[in-house]
XYZ file of C-alpha atoms in Angstrom:
395
model
C 73.232 -13.772 -13.865
C 71.489 -16.238 -16.125
C 72.862 -19.777 -16.223
C 73.158 -21.380 -19.638
C 72.495 -25.011 -18.835
C 68.816 -24.562 -19.642
C 66.291 -21.920 -20.529
C 62.575 -21.455 -20.040
C 59.788 -20.954 -22.532
C 59.861 -17.294 -21.533
C 63.376 -17.042 -22.968
C 62.026 -18.031 -26.392
C 59.477 -15.221 -26.416
C 59.904 -12.242 -28.691
C 62.935 -10.178 -27.686
C 62.582 -6.714 -26.159
C 61.920 -4.025 -28.750
C 65.513 -2.800 -28.564
C 67.126 -6.227 -29.025
C 67.063 -8.318 -32.216
C 67.019 -11.837 -30.718
C 65.521 -13.655 -27.751
C 67.504 -14.971 -24.789
C 66.707 -18.471 -26.033
C 68.368 -17.723 -29.378
C 71.562 -16.634 -27.654
C 71.431 -19.589 -25.293
C 71.243 -21.974 -28.258
C 74.279 -20.325 -29.841
C 76.347 -20.646 -26.675
C 75.286 -24.273 -26.300
C 76.493 -25.028 -29.838
C 79.833 -23.388 -29.147
C 80.254 -25.316 -25.921
C 79.560 -28.563 -27.749
C 82.325 -27.676 -30.217
C 84.611 -26.781 -27.312
C 83.961 -30.156 -25.734
C 85.032 -31.914 -28.931
C 88.355 -30.074 -28.710
C 88.569 -30.635 -24.938
C 88.728 -26.905 -24.230
C 88.165 -25.627 -20.714
C 87.659 -22.079 -21.903
C 87.407 -20.084 -25.133
C 88.616 -16.493 -25.534
C 86.577 -14.985 -28.364
C 88.105 -11.917 -29.999
C 86.623 -11.731 -33.528
C 84.072 -8.880 -33.510
C 81.630 -10.903 -35.626
C 81.770 -13.787 -33.165
C 81.322 -11.538 -30.138
C 78.325 -9.934 -31.856
C 76.911 -13.385 -32.639
C 77.221 -14.592 -29.033
C 76.278 -11.417 -27.156
C 74.427 -9.100 -29.522
C 76.912 -6.261 -28.992
C 76.526 -3.992 -32.036
C 78.626 -0.817 -31.989
C 81.603 0.909 -33.575
C 83.728 0.276 -30.506
C 85.248 -2.856 -32.035
C 88.161 -0.736 -33.274
C 89.593 -1.460 -29.802
C 90.180 -5.117 -28.865
C 87.388 -6.968 -27.065
C 87.481 -10.379 -25.403
C 84.575 -12.634 -24.538
C 85.511 -15.204 -21.908
C 83.401 -18.299 -22.546
C 84.019 -21.158 -20.076
C 82.592 -24.648 -20.413
C 80.479 -23.879 -17.352
C 79.503 -20.684 -15.618
C 79.011 -17.076 -16.640
C 80.294 -15.364 -19.740
C 82.458 -12.286 -19.219
C 82.730 -9.522 -21.818
C 85.896 -7.419 -21.534
C 86.104 -4.040 -23.286
C 87.261 -0.524 -22.515
C 85.507 0.748 -19.388
C 83.883 3.583 -21.336
C 81.665 1.042 -23.175
C 79.775 0.211 -19.961
C 76.544 1.975 -20.902
C 76.405 0.453 -24.394
C 77.066 -3.045 -23.094
C 74.431 -2.652 -20.368
C 71.882 -1.600 -22.987
C 72.582 -4.420 -25.441
C 73.995 -7.441 -23.609
C 71.789 -9.413 -21.218
C 73.731 -12.590 -20.573
C 77.385 -11.729 -19.987
C 79.018 -9.880 -17.115
C 80.801 -6.703 -18.120
C 84.434 -6.195 -17.142
C 85.793 -2.844 -18.242
C 89.434 -1.840 -18.250
C 90.850 1.699 -18.042
C 92.739 3.034 -21.012
C 96.122 2.735 -19.319
C 95.579 -1.047 -19.411
C 94.947 -3.478 -22.261
C 92.226 -6.048 -22.677
C 94.932 -8.659 -21.972
C 95.557 -7.123 -18.526
C 91.856 -7.347 -17.723
C 91.609 -10.896 -19.039
C 94.488 -12.039 -16.839
C 92.662 -10.642 -13.806
C 89.515 -12.535 -14.800
C 91.422 -15.778 -15.303
C 93.569 -15.519 -12.173
C 93.043 -18.470 -9.857
C 91.319 -20.635 -12.467
C 92.811 -24.005 -13.195
C 93.161 -23.935 -16.962
C 94.239 -26.981 -18.877
C 93.382 -26.193 -22.523
C 92.462 -22.631 -23.508
C 91.152 -21.872 -26.987
C 91.757 -18.482 -28.559
C 91.462 -16.838 -32.003
C 94.964 -15.841 -33.147
C 93.734 -15.411 -36.744
C 91.091 -12.916 -35.708
C 91.413 -9.253 -36.664
C 90.330 -8.480 -33.103
C 93.426 -9.917 -31.424
C 96.654 -8.061 -32.240
C 99.771 -10.205 -31.983
C 101.116 -8.238 -29.019
C 97.968 -8.900 -27.000
C 97.951 -12.582 -27.903
C 101.536 -12.945 -26.755
C 100.764 -11.037 -23.544
C 97.860 -13.349 -22.785
C 99.960 -16.444 -23.283
C 102.795 -15.066 -21.169
C 100.682 -13.867 -18.243
C 97.870 -16.429 -18.026
C 98.838 -19.879 -16.878
C 97.438 -22.647 -19.068
C 98.791 -26.053 -19.904
C 98.032 -25.572 -23.611
C 96.900 -22.755 -25.875
C 94.807 -24.038 -28.785
C 94.130 -22.237 -32.053
C 90.320 -22.227 -32.067
C 89.950 -19.543 -34.727
C 87.289 -21.415 -36.694
C 85.124 -22.765 -33.871
C 82.497 -20.019 -33.748
C 82.869 -19.152 -37.443
C 81.809 -22.664 -38.466
C 78.696 -22.471 -36.306
C 77.785 -19.042 -37.696
C 77.708 -20.433 -41.228
C 74.322 -22.101 -40.704
C 71.626 -19.545 -39.954
C 68.744 -20.124 -37.556
C 65.187 -19.178 -38.565
C 65.560 -15.907 -36.635
C 68.770 -15.100 -38.507
C 67.153 -15.959 -41.828
C 64.391 -13.476 -41.046
C 67.039 -10.761 -40.593
C 68.588 -11.705 -43.937
C 65.239 -11.316 -45.671
C 64.750 -7.895 -44.115
C 68.268 -6.883 -45.155
C 67.535 -8.021 -48.717
C 64.527 -5.705 -48.855
C 66.773 -2.828 -47.755
C 69.319 -3.785 -50.426
C 66.692 -3.712 -53.154
C 65.381 -0.326 -52.026
C 68.896 1.141 -51.831
C 69.772 -0.248 -55.271
C 66.652 1.258 -56.768
C 67.479 4.643 -55.198
C 70.980 4.485 -56.673
C 69.719 3.446 -60.114
C 67.141 6.234 -60.189
C 69.859 8.761 -59.305
C 72.092 7.530 -62.143
C 72.100 9.793 -65.207
C 74.510 11.678 -67.411
C 75.912 14.581 -65.407
C 75.267 13.039 -62.003
C 78.291 12.536 -59.774
C 79.172 9.240 -58.167
C 78.831 11.059 -54.826
C 75.233 12.072 -55.594
C 74.360 8.468 -56.398
C 76.033 7.319 -53.170
C 74.049 9.893 -51.184
C 70.736 8.587 -52.543
C 71.772 5.022 -51.800
C 72.991 5.770 -48.255
C 69.883 7.775 -47.396
C 67.697 4.775 -48.176
C 69.965 2.459 -46.180
C 69.787 4.778 -43.180
C 66.017 5.117 -43.365
C 65.302 1.387 -43.651
C 68.176 -0.398 -41.941
C 71.443 0.372 -40.200
C 75.023 1.046 -41.271
C 76.529 -1.778 -43.345
C 79.956 -3.354 -42.936
C 81.050 -1.910 -46.287
C 79.697 1.303 -47.668
C 78.278 0.988 -51.188
C 80.848 0.436 -53.938
C 80.037 2.943 -56.670
C 82.507 3.590 -59.480
C 82.346 4.410 -63.174
C 84.171 3.175 -66.252
C 87.627 4.585 -65.518
C 87.779 2.748 -62.166
C 85.833 -0.461 -62.831
C 88.783 -2.665 -61.934
C 89.404 -1.139 -58.517
C 87.939 -3.920 -56.387
C 87.385 -2.159 -53.055
C 87.233 1.542 -53.852
C 84.029 3.512 -53.914
C 82.549 6.814 -55.022
C 84.414 9.916 -56.104
C 83.294 13.369 -57.233
C 83.551 12.336 -60.886
C 80.478 12.958 -63.028
C 78.976 10.373 -65.351
C 78.996 10.777 -69.100
C 76.972 9.109 -71.829
C 78.570 5.742 -72.579
C 79.827 5.173 -69.043
C 79.156 1.963 -67.166
C 78.516 2.313 -63.442
C 79.499 -0.475 -61.070
C 77.086 -0.734 -58.144
C 77.550 -3.169 -55.237
C 75.875 -2.652 -51.883
C 74.190 -4.330 -48.960
C 71.359 -3.450 -46.670
C 71.987 -4.311 -43.035
C 69.539 -5.380 -40.316
C 70.827 -6.372 -36.870
C 74.302 -6.689 -38.471
C 73.040 -9.229 -41.073
C 73.807 -8.393 -44.697
C 72.258 -9.297 -48.043
C 74.528 -7.876 -50.767
C 73.711 -7.366 -54.427
C 75.567 -5.948 -57.395
C 74.644 -4.561 -60.824
C 76.322 -2.858 -63.786
C 74.337 0.166 -64.983
C 74.858 1.831 -68.374
C 74.486 5.577 -68.968
C 72.748 6.648 -72.155
C 73.281 3.404 -74.051
C 74.898 -0.006 -73.667
C 77.374 -1.542 -76.097
C 75.945 -4.468 -78.124
C 78.216 -7.005 -76.394
C 76.730 -6.099 -73.018
C 73.519 -7.924 -73.893
C 75.386 -11.107 -74.813
C 77.425 -10.970 -71.600
C 74.268 -10.299 -69.567
C 72.734 -13.496 -70.938
C 75.814 -15.520 -70.001
C 75.982 -13.942 -66.541
C 72.312 -14.718 -65.902
C 72.657 -18.324 -67.062
C 75.797 -18.859 -64.969
C 74.088 -17.352 -61.937
C 71.114 -19.668 -62.413
C 73.500 -22.638 -62.592
C 74.971 -21.706 -59.216
C 71.531 -21.425 -57.629
C 70.486 -24.790 -59.087
C 73.659 -26.447 -57.779
C 73.330 -25.245 -54.189
C 72.230 -28.338 -52.297
C 72.955 -29.757 -48.888
C 76.127 -31.860 -48.960
C 77.662 -30.532 -52.188
C 81.183 -29.094 -52.032
C 81.914 -25.447 -52.743
C 84.264 -26.363 -55.589
C 81.425 -28.175 -57.354
C 79.276 -25.049 -57.082
C 82.068 -23.072 -58.731
C 82.336 -25.744 -61.438
C 78.657 -25.226 -62.270
C 79.332 -21.512 -62.821
C 82.495 -22.078 -64.814
C 80.801 -24.694 -66.989
C 78.310 -22.158 -68.312
C 81.082 -19.639 -68.927
C 83.164 -22.224 -70.795
C 80.276 -23.271 -73.013
C 79.715 -19.624 -73.908
C 83.159 -19.498 -75.502
C 84.919 -17.951 -72.506
C 87.023 -20.922 -71.402
C 89.981 -18.567 -70.968
C 88.134 -16.645 -68.256
C 88.561 -17.639 -64.602
C 87.552 -16.114 -61.278
C 88.946 -16.695 -57.789
C 85.376 -17.484 -56.673
C 81.758 -17.124 -57.752
C 80.533 -16.079 -54.325
C 81.062 -16.452 -50.599
C 79.208 -17.005 -47.357
C 77.579 -13.906 -45.900
C 75.636 -12.995 -42.776
C 76.924 -11.053 -39.784
C 79.288 -8.294 -40.793
C 81.083 -5.718 -38.673
C 82.895 -2.753 -40.273
C 85.099 -2.715 -42.256
C 83.418 -5.574 -44.157
C 80.247 -7.586 -44.692
C 82.194 -10.813 -45.356
C 81.974 -12.000 -41.743
C 85.607 -11.442 -40.797
C 89.050 -11.342 -42.319
C 88.704 -14.775 -43.913
C 86.422 -15.045 -46.934
C 84.663 -18.423 -47.159
C 84.416 -18.530 -50.927
C 82.792 -20.733 -53.530
C 86.256 -21.349 -54.974
C 87.474 -23.928 -57.502
C 89.773 -25.410 -54.829
C 87.444 -25.335 -51.813
C 86.243 -28.466 -50.029
C 83.781 -26.503 -47.861
C 80.598 -28.561 -47.548
C 77.392 -26.697 -48.294
C 74.676 -27.022 -45.648
C 71.027 -26.056 -45.453
C 70.797 -22.736 -43.637
C 73.845 -21.220 -45.282
C 73.551 -17.893 -47.092
C 75.743 -16.662 -49.920
C 76.604 -13.582 -51.903
C 76.637 -15.204 -55.341
C 78.559 -13.278 -58.000
C 78.307 -13.870 -61.731
C 81.136 -11.569 -62.711
C 82.212 -11.259 -66.340
C 84.464 -8.223 -66.433
C 87.503 -7.885 -68.664
C 86.595 -10.928 -70.745
C 87.727 -9.346 -74.007
C 84.235 -9.972 -75.394
C 82.216 -7.578 -73.258
C 81.458 -6.858 -69.603
C 78.588 -7.682 -67.301
C 78.109 -8.288 -63.618
C 75.256 -9.385 -61.388
C 75.236 -10.590 -57.814
C 72.555 -11.485 -55.304
C 72.123 -12.949 -51.866
C 70.951 -16.571 -51.945
C 69.682 -18.533 -48.960
C 69.725 -22.328 -48.972
C 66.573 -23.135 -47.053
C 64.579 -26.267 -46.375
C 62.808 -25.859 -49.712
C 66.002 -25.284 -51.686
C 67.999 -22.242 -52.751
C 66.117 -18.949 -52.839
C 67.329 -15.649 -54.284
C 66.539 -13.005 -51.654
C 67.465 -9.816 -53.538
C 65.098 -9.071 -56.384
C 66.460 -6.033 -58.232
C 66.124 -6.750 -62.007
C 69.215 -8.309 -63.621
C 68.610 -7.321 -67.251
C 70.770 -4.701 -68.952
C 69.759 -1.389 -67.347
C 70.227 1.872 -69.200
C 69.729 5.239 -67.502
């Protein structure tokens, strides 16, 4: 079992062909988490959020529908607890945590209590706000495992994940290329008479060929369902005059780079061009405002300022984007909490963060348009990673 107090130059070499990151990359992540644990005086952290387990171990599978726990002590080996049937998958993907499987007549809490038995635990951090820890299991852990204090550490790993390493940024760039290819496939399949399902099939085929399965499937819906935020394709066929909402993300090593466009069938109404201009200008204002140290609410203000000056001061959004990166089904947002560029957010923007920036002008009363892209704040400033054209598109 590898110890995490140090790592050799060999650990920083390119990872095996079947693994996305080097041992050194994972070691650096664990070191950062342990530093955060030390600031909270935690003896041990029980990680249950699928995105955080993926971040710290590399485990990438659909088995997260069943609760997992990663036992991360301040010193010593990591232990990954899942159903026993996941043994082969874990052995193939995880190099730096011991596997502890439990039979299906037990819960992950039963297995965790066995692992923790005999340890002197003063302060134990856990993730009660995680989608991966049902309330019943959290209560069972607290009842059966002796600890002087249980600490809500739900945001410890999430905060570290916000800033992407160079290796993570490379995955984002690859995912953006998949997004652009999938968007182009969907746009080329869009025409009068085509069904939403046919467009989805073209999009998904490209995703499968060039990347892996995304956290969300593509959102594809026509005029009658434009306002349905998280529904996707039906068997309905497009007609001349329809607008088609398209939002999707390529995925590489669980990293996502979403984009969104509004496509018109046959022709676009005159007001679409005016709204497209406003959406593009507001998007550019967001990109220009993204700088290290600025607050998320000030980024939103930059977007809203353009919208207001365009005569749409009545129009407000809950956010103009959110942080994006690792995503595990059923979402690409990084978990069940969305870290948005909201008008009330005091989140501090840092170099290395990546965002799905949305310039959404739908239901304004003066026309509709929508564009979104993935933006990375790098050392040289904010860069738009997805490059699908943002002008009014008519098919």
